[in-house]
mmCIF file of C-alpha atoms and ligand atoms in Angstrom:
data_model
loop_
_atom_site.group_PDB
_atom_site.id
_atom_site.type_symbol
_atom_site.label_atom_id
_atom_site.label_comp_id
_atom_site.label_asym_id
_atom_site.label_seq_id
_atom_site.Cartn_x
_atom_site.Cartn_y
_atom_site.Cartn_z
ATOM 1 C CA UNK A 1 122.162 55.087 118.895
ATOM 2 C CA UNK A 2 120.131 52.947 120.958
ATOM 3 C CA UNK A 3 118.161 51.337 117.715
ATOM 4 C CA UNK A 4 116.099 48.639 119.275
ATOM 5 C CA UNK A 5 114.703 51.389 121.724
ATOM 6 C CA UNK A 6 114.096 53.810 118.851
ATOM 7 C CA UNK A 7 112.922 50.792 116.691
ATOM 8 C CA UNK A 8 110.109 49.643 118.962
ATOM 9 C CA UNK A 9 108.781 52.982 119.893
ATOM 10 C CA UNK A 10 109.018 55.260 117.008
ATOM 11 C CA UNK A 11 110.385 58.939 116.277
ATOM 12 C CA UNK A 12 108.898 61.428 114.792
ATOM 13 C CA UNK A 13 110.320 64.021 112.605
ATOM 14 C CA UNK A 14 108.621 67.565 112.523
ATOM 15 C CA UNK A 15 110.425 69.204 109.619
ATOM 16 C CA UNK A 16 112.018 67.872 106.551
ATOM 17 C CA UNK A 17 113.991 70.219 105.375
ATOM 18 C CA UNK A 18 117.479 71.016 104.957
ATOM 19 C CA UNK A 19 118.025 70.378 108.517
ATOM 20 C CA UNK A 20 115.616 67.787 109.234
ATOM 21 C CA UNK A 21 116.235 65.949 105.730
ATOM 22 C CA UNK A 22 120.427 65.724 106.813
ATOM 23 C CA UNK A 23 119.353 64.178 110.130
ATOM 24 C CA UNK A 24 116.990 61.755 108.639
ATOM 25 C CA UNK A 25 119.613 60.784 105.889
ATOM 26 C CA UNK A 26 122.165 59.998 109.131
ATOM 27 C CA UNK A 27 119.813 58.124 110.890
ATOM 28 C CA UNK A 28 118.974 55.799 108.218
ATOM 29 C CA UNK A 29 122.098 55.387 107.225
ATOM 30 C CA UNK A 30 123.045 54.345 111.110
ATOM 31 C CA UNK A 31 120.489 51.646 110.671
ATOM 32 C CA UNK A 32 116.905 53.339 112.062
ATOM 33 C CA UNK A 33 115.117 51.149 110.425
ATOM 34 C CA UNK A 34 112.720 53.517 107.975
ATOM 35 C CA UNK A 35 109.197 52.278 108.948
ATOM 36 C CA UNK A 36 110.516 53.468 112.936
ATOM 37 C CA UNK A 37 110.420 57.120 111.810
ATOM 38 C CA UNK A 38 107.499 58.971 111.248
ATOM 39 C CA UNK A 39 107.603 62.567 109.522
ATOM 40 C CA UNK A 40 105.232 65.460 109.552
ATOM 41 C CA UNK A 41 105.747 68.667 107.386
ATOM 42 C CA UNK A 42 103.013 70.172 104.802
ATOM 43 C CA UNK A 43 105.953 69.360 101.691
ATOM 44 C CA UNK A 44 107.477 65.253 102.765
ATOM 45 C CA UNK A 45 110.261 66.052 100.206
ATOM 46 C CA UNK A 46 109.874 62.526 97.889
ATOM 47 C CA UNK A 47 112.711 60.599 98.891
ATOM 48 C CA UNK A 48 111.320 60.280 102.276
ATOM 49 C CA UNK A 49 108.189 57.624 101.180
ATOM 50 C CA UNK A 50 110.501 56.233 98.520
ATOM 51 C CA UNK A 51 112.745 54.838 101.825
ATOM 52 C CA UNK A 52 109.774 53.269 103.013
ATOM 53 C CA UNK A 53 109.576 56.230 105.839
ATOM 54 C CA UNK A 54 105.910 56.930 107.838
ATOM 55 C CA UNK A 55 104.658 60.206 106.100
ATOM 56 C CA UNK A 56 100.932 59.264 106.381
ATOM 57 C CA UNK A 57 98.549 58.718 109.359
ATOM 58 C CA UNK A 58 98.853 59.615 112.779
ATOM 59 C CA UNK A 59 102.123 58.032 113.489
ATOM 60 C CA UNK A 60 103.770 55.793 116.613
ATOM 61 C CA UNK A 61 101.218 56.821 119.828
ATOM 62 C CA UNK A 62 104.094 56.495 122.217
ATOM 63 C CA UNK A 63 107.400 57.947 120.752
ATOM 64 C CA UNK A 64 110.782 57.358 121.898
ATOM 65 C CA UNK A 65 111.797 60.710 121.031
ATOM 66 C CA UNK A 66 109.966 63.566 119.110
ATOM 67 C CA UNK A 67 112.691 65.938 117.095
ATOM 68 C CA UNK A 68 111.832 69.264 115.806
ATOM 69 C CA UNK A 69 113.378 70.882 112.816
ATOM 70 C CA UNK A 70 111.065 73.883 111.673
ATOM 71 C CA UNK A 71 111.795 77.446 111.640
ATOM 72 C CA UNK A 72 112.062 79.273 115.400
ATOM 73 C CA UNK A 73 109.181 81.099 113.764
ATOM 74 C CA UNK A 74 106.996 78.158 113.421
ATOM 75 C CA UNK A 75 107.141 76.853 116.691
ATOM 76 C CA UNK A 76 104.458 78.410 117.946
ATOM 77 C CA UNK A 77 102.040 76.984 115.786
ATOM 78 C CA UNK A 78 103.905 73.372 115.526
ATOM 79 C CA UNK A 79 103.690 73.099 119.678
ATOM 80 C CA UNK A 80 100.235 72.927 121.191
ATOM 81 C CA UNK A 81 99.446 69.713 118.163
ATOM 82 C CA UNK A 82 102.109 68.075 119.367
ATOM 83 C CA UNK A 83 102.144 68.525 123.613
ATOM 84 C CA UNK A 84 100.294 65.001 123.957
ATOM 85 C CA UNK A 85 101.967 63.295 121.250
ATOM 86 C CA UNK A 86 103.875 60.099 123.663
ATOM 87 C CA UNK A 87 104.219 59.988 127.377
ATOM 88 C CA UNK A 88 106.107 61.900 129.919
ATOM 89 C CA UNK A 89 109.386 60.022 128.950
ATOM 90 C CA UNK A 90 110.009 60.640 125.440
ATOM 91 C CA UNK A 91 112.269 62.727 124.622
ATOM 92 C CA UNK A 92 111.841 66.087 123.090
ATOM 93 C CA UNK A 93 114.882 67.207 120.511
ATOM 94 C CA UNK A 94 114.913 70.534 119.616
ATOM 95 C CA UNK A 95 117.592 72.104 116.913
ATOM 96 C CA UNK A 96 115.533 75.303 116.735
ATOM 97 C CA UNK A 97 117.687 78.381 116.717
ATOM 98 C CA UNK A 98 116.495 81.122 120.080
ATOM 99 C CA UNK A 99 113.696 78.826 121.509
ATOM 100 C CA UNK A 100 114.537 78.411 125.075
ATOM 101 C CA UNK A 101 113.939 75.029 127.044
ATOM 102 C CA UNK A 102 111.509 76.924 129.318
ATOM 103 C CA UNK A 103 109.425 77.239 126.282
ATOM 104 C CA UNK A 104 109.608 73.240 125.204
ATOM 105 C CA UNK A 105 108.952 72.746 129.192
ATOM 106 C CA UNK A 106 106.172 74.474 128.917
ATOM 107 C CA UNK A 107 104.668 72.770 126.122
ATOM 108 C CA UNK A 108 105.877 69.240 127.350
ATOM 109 C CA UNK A 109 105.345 69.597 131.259
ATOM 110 C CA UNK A 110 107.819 67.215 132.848
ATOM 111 C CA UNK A 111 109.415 65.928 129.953
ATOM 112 C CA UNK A 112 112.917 65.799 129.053
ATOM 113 C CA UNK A 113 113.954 68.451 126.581
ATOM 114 C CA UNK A 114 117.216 68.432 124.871
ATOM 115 C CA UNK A 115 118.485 71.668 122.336
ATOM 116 C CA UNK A 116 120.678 70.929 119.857
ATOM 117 C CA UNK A 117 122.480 73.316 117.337
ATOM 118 C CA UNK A 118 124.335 71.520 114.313
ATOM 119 C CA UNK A 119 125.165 72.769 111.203
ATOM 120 C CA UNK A 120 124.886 72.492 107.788
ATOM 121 C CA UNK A 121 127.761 70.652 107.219
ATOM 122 C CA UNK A 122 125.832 67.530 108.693
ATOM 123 C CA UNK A 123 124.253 67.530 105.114
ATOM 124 C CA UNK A 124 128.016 65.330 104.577
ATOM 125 C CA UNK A 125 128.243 63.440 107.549
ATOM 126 C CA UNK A 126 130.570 66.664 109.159
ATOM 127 C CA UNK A 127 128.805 68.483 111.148
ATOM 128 C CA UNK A 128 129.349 69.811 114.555
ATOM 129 C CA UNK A 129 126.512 69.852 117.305
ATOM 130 C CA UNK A 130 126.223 71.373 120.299
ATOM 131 C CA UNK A 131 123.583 69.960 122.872
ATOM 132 C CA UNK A 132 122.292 71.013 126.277
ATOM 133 C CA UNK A 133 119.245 69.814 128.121
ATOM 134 C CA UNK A 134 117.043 70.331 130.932
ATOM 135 C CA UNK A 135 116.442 69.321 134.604
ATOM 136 C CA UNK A 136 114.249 66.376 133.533
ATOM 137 C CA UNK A 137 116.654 65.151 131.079
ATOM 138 C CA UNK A 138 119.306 62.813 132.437
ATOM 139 C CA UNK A 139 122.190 60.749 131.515
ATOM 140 C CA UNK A 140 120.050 58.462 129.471
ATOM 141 C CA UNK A 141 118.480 61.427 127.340
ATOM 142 C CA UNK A 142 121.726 63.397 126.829
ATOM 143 C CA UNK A 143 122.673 59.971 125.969
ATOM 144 C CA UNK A 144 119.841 59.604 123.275
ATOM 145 C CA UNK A 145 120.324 63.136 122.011
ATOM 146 C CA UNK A 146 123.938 62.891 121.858
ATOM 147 C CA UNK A 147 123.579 59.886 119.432
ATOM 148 C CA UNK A 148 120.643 60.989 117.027
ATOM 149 C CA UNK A 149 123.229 64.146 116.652
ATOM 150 C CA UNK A 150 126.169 62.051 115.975
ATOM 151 C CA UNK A 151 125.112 60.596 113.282
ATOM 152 C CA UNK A 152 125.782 64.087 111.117
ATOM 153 C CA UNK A 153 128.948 64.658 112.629
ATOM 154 C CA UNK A 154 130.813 65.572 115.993
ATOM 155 C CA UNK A 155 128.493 66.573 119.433
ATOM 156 C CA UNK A 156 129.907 68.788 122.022
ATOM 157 C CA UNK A 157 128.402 69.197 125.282
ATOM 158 C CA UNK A 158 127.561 72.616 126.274
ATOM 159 C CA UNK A 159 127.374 73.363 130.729
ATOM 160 C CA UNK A 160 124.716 75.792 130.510
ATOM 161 C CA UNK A 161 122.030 77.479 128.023
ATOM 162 C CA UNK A 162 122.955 80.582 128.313
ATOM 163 C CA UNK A 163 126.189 79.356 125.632
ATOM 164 C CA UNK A 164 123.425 78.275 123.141
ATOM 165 C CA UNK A 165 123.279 81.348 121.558
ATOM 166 C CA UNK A 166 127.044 82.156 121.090
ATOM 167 C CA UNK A 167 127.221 78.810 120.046
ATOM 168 C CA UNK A 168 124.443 79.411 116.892
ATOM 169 C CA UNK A 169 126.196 82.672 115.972
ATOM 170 C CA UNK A 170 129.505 80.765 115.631
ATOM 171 C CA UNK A 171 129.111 77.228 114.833
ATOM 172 C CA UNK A 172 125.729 76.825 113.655
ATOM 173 C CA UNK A 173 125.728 80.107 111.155
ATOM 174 C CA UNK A 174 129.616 79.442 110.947
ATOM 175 C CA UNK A 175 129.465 78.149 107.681
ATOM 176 C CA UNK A 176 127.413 80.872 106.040
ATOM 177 C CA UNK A 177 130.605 83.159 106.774
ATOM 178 C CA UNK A 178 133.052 80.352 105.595
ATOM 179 C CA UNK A 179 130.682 80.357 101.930
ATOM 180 C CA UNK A 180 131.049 83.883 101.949
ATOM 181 C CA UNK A 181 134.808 84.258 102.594
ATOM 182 C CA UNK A 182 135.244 82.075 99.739
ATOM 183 C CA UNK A 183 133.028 84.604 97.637
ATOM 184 C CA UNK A 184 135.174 87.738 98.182
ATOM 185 C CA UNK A 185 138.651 85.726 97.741
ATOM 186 C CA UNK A 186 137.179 84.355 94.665
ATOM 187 C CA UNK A 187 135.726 88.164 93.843
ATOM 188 C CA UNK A 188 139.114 89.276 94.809
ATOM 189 C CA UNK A 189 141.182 86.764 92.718
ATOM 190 C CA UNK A 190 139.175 88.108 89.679
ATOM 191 C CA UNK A 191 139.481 91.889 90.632
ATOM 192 C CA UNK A 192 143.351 90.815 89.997
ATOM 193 C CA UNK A 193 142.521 89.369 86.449
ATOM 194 C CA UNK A 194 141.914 85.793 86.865
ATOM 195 C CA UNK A 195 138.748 83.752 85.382
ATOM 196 C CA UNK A 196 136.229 83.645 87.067
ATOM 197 C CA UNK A 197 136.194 79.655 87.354
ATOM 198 C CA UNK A 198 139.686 79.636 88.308
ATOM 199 C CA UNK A 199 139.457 81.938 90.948
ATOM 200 C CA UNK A 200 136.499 80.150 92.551
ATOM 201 C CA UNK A 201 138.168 76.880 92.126
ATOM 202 C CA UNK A 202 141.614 78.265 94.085
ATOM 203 C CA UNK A 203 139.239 79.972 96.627
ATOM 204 C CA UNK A 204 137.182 76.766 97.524
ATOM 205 C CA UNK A 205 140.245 74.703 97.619
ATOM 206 C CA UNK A 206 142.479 77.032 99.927
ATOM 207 C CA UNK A 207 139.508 76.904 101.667
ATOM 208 C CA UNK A 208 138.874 73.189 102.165
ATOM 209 C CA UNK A 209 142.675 72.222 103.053
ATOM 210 C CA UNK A 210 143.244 75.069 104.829
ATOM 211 C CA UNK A 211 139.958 73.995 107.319
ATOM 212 C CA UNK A 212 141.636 70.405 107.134
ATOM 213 C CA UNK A 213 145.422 71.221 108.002
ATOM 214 C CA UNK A 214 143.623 73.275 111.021
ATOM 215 C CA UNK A 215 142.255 70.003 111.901
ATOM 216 C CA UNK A 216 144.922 68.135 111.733
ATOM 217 C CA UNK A 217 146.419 67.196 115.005
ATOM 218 C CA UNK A 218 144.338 70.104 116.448
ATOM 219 C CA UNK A 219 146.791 72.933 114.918
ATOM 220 C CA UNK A 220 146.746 76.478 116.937
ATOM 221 C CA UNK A 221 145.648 78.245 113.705
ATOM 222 C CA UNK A 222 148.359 81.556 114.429
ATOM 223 C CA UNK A 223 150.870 79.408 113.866
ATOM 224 C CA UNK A 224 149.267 78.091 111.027
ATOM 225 C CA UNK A 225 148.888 81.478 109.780
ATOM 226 C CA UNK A 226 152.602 82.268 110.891
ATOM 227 C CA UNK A 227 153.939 79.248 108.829
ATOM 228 C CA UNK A 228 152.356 80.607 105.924
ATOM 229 C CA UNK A 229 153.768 84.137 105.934
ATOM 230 C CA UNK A 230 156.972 84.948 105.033
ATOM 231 C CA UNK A 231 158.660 88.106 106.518
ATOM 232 C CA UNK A 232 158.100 90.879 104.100
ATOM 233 C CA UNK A 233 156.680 88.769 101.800
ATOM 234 C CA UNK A 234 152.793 88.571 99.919
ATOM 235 C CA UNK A 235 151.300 87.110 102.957
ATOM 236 C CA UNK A 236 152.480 90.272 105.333
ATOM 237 C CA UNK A 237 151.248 92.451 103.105
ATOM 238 C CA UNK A 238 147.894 91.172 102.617
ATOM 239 C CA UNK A 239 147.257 90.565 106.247
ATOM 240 C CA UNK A 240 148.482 94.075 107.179
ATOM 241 C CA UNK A 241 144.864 95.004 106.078
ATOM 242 C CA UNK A 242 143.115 91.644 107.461
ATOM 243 C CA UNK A 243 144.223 92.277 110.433
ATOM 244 C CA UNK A 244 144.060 96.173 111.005
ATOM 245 C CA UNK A 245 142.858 96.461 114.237
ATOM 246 C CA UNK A 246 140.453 99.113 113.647
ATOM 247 C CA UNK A 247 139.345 98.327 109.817
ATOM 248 C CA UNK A 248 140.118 93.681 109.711
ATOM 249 C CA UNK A 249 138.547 90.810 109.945
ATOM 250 C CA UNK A 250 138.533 90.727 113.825
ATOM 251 C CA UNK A 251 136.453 93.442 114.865
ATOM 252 C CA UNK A 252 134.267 92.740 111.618
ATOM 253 C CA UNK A 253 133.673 89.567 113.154
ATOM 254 C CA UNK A 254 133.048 90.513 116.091
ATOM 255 C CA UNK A 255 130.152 92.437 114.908
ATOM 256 C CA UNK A 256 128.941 90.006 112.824
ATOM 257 C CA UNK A 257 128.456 87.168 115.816
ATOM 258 C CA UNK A 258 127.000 89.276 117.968
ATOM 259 C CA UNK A 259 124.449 90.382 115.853
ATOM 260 C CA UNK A 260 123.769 86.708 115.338
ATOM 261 C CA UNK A 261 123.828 85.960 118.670
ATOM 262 C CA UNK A 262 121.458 88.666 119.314
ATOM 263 C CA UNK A 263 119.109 87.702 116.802
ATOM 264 C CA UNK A 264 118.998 84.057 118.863
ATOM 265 C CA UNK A 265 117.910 85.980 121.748
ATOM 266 C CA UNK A 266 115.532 87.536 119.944
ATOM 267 C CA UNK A 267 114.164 84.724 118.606
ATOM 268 C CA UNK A 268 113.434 82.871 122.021
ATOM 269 C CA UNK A 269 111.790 86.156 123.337
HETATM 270 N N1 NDP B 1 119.915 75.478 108.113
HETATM 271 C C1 NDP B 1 120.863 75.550 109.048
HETATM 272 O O1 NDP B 1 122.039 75.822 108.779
HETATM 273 C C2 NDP B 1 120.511 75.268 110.473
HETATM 274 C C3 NDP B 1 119.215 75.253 110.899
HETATM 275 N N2 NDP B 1 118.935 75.032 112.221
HETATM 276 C C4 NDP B 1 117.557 75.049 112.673
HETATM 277 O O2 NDP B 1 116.878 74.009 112.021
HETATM 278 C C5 NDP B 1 115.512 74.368 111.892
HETATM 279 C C6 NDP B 1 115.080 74.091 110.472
HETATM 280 O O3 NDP B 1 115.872 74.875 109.617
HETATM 281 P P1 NDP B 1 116.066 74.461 108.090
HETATM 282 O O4 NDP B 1 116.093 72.978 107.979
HETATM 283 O O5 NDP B 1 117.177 75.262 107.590
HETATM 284 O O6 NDP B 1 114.677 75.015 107.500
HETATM 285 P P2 NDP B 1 113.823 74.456 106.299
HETATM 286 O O7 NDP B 1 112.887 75.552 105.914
HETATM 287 O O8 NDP B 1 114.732 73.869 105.256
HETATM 288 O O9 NDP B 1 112.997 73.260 106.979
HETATM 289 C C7 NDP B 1 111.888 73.450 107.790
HETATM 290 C C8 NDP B 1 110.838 72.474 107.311
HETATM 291 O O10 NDP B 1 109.714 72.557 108.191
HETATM 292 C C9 NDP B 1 108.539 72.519 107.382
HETATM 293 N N3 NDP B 1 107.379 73.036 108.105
HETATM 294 C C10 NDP B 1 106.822 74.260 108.073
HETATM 295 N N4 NDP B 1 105.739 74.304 108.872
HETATM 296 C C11 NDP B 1 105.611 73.073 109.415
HETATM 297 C C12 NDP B 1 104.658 72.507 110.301
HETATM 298 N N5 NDP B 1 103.651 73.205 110.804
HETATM 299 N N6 NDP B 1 104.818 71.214 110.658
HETATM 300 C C13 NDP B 1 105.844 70.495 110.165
HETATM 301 N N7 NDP B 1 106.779 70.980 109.301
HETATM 302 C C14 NDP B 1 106.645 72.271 108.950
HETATM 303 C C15 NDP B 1 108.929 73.357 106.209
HETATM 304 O O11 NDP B 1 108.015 73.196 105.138
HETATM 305 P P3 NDP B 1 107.805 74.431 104.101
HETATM 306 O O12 NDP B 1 109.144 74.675 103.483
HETATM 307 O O13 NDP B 1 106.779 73.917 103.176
HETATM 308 O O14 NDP B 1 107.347 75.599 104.945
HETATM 309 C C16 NDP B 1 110.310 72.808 105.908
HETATM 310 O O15 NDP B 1 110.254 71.625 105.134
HETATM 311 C C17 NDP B 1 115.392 75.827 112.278
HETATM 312 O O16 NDP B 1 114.752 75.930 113.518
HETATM 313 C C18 NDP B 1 116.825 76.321 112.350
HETATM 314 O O17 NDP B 1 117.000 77.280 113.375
HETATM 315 C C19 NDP B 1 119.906 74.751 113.135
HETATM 316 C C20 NDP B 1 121.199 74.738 112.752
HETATM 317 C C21 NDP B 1 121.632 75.026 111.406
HETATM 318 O O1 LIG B 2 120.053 81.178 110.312
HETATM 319 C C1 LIG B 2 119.490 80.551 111.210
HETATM 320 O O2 LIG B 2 118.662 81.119 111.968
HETATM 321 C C2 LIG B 2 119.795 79.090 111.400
HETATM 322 C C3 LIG B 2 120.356 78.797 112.761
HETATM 323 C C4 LIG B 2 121.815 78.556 112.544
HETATM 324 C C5 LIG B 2 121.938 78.429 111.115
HETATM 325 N N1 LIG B 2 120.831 78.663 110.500
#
């Protein structure tokens, strides 16, 4: 992160919530020194002015970079108050689900505009983001972008938009399905008569290592899933029905991240 840049000129933070507040939480802990950031949302959770962070008055007039963490929903209204916050070079960081670059362009003629799409596991430093940006923003804004997202975890690059919304409906909603796979297995393990702490415990924890050892040394996960199941053993039969091609997990998911994806369309309509 280019702190004495960011230092000098400013950020500002539209947004503070679970998003917003993870970012701001990496930044600071990267060194952004607190007074450089300025924040605007109706509810500055308290923390924020306790770190000696800008939550009052108009904030920096020229901005390095301006990021924007509310709802897709909101950015309509959020826009037109900012479009001459800074000059044509600051950078505008979006990690707004749907909302298209045309539609930051339009509100920031000329200015470099970079999307971004982490994920909530930024909250712990281990995150994945995904960035693309426009014509207008170069090596030294994907640069800039790439940075203020690595400080909650890895950043991928994407080649075009169009993978933005794929990329939501797997990575960036990703761990919603993760939560809830632990739910059932933990429903299930009770179903078969365990308590219900214990169950949740052995379903969080399969579920933790299990994302690790895929991790580790970049694992192809089927034979991760091979090493686990022994012929004709309790593996093989549970995954007969996981994996039924008509009634598993595969087609289920299939469903399930396109409907997300289509919902990011949607949303940048
Ligand atoms: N949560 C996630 O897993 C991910 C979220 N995102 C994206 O991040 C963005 C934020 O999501 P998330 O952090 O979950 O949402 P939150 O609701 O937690 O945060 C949004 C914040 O914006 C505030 N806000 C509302 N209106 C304004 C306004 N006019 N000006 C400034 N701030 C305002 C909200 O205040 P109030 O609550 O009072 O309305 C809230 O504090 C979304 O666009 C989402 O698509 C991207 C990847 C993952
Ligand atoms: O649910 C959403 O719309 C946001 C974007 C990805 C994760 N949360």
């Amino acid at each position: 992160m280019d702190l004495a840049h960011l230092n000098d000129r400013g950020l500002v933070l539209v947004g503070c919530g679970r998003m917003g507040g993870a970012l701001l939480q990496g930044w600071l802990a990267r060194g952004l020194a607190p007074k450089a950031v300025h924040v605007i949302d109706p509810k500055v959770p308290g923390w924020v002015a306790e770190r000696g962070v800008s939550v009052e008055g108009p904030g920096p007039a020229d901005p390095a970079v301006i990021v924007l963490a509310v709802k897709p929903q909101m950015m309509g209204d959020v826009l037109p108050s900012l479009s001459r916050s800074g000059g044509a070079d600051r950078l505008v960081l979006s990690v707004a689900a749907g909302v298209t670059l045309a539609a930051y362009g339009r509100a920031f003629p000329g200015a470099p505009v970079v999307r971004a799409m982490p994920n909530t596991p930024a909250a712990i430093g281990q995150g994945i983001t995904a960035i693309v940006g426009n014509d207008q923003a170069g090596a030294a804004a994907l640069d800039m972008a790439e940075s203020l997202m690595a400080a909650v975890g890895r950043v991928v690059r994407l080649t075009d938009e169009s993978q933005m919304d794929a990329v939501t409906a797997v990575s960036g909603s990703g761990p919603a399905y993760v939560f809830h796979l632990i739910e059932t297995l933990a429903a299930a393990g009770e179903a078969e008569g365990l308590p219900a702490d214990l169950a949740l415990d052995l379903a969080r924890a399969t579920v933790a290592g299990a994302g690790a050892l895929a991790m580790h040394e970049d694992e192809d996960p089927a034979k991760l899933r091979e090493a686990v199941t022994s012929p004709a053993g309790t593996t093989a039969a549970g995954l007969a029905h996981l994996m039924d091609p008509e009634t598993g997990l595969a087609p289920l998911m299939r469903r399930t991240v396109a409907a997300a994806a289509a919902r990011g369309r949607e949303l940048g309509k």
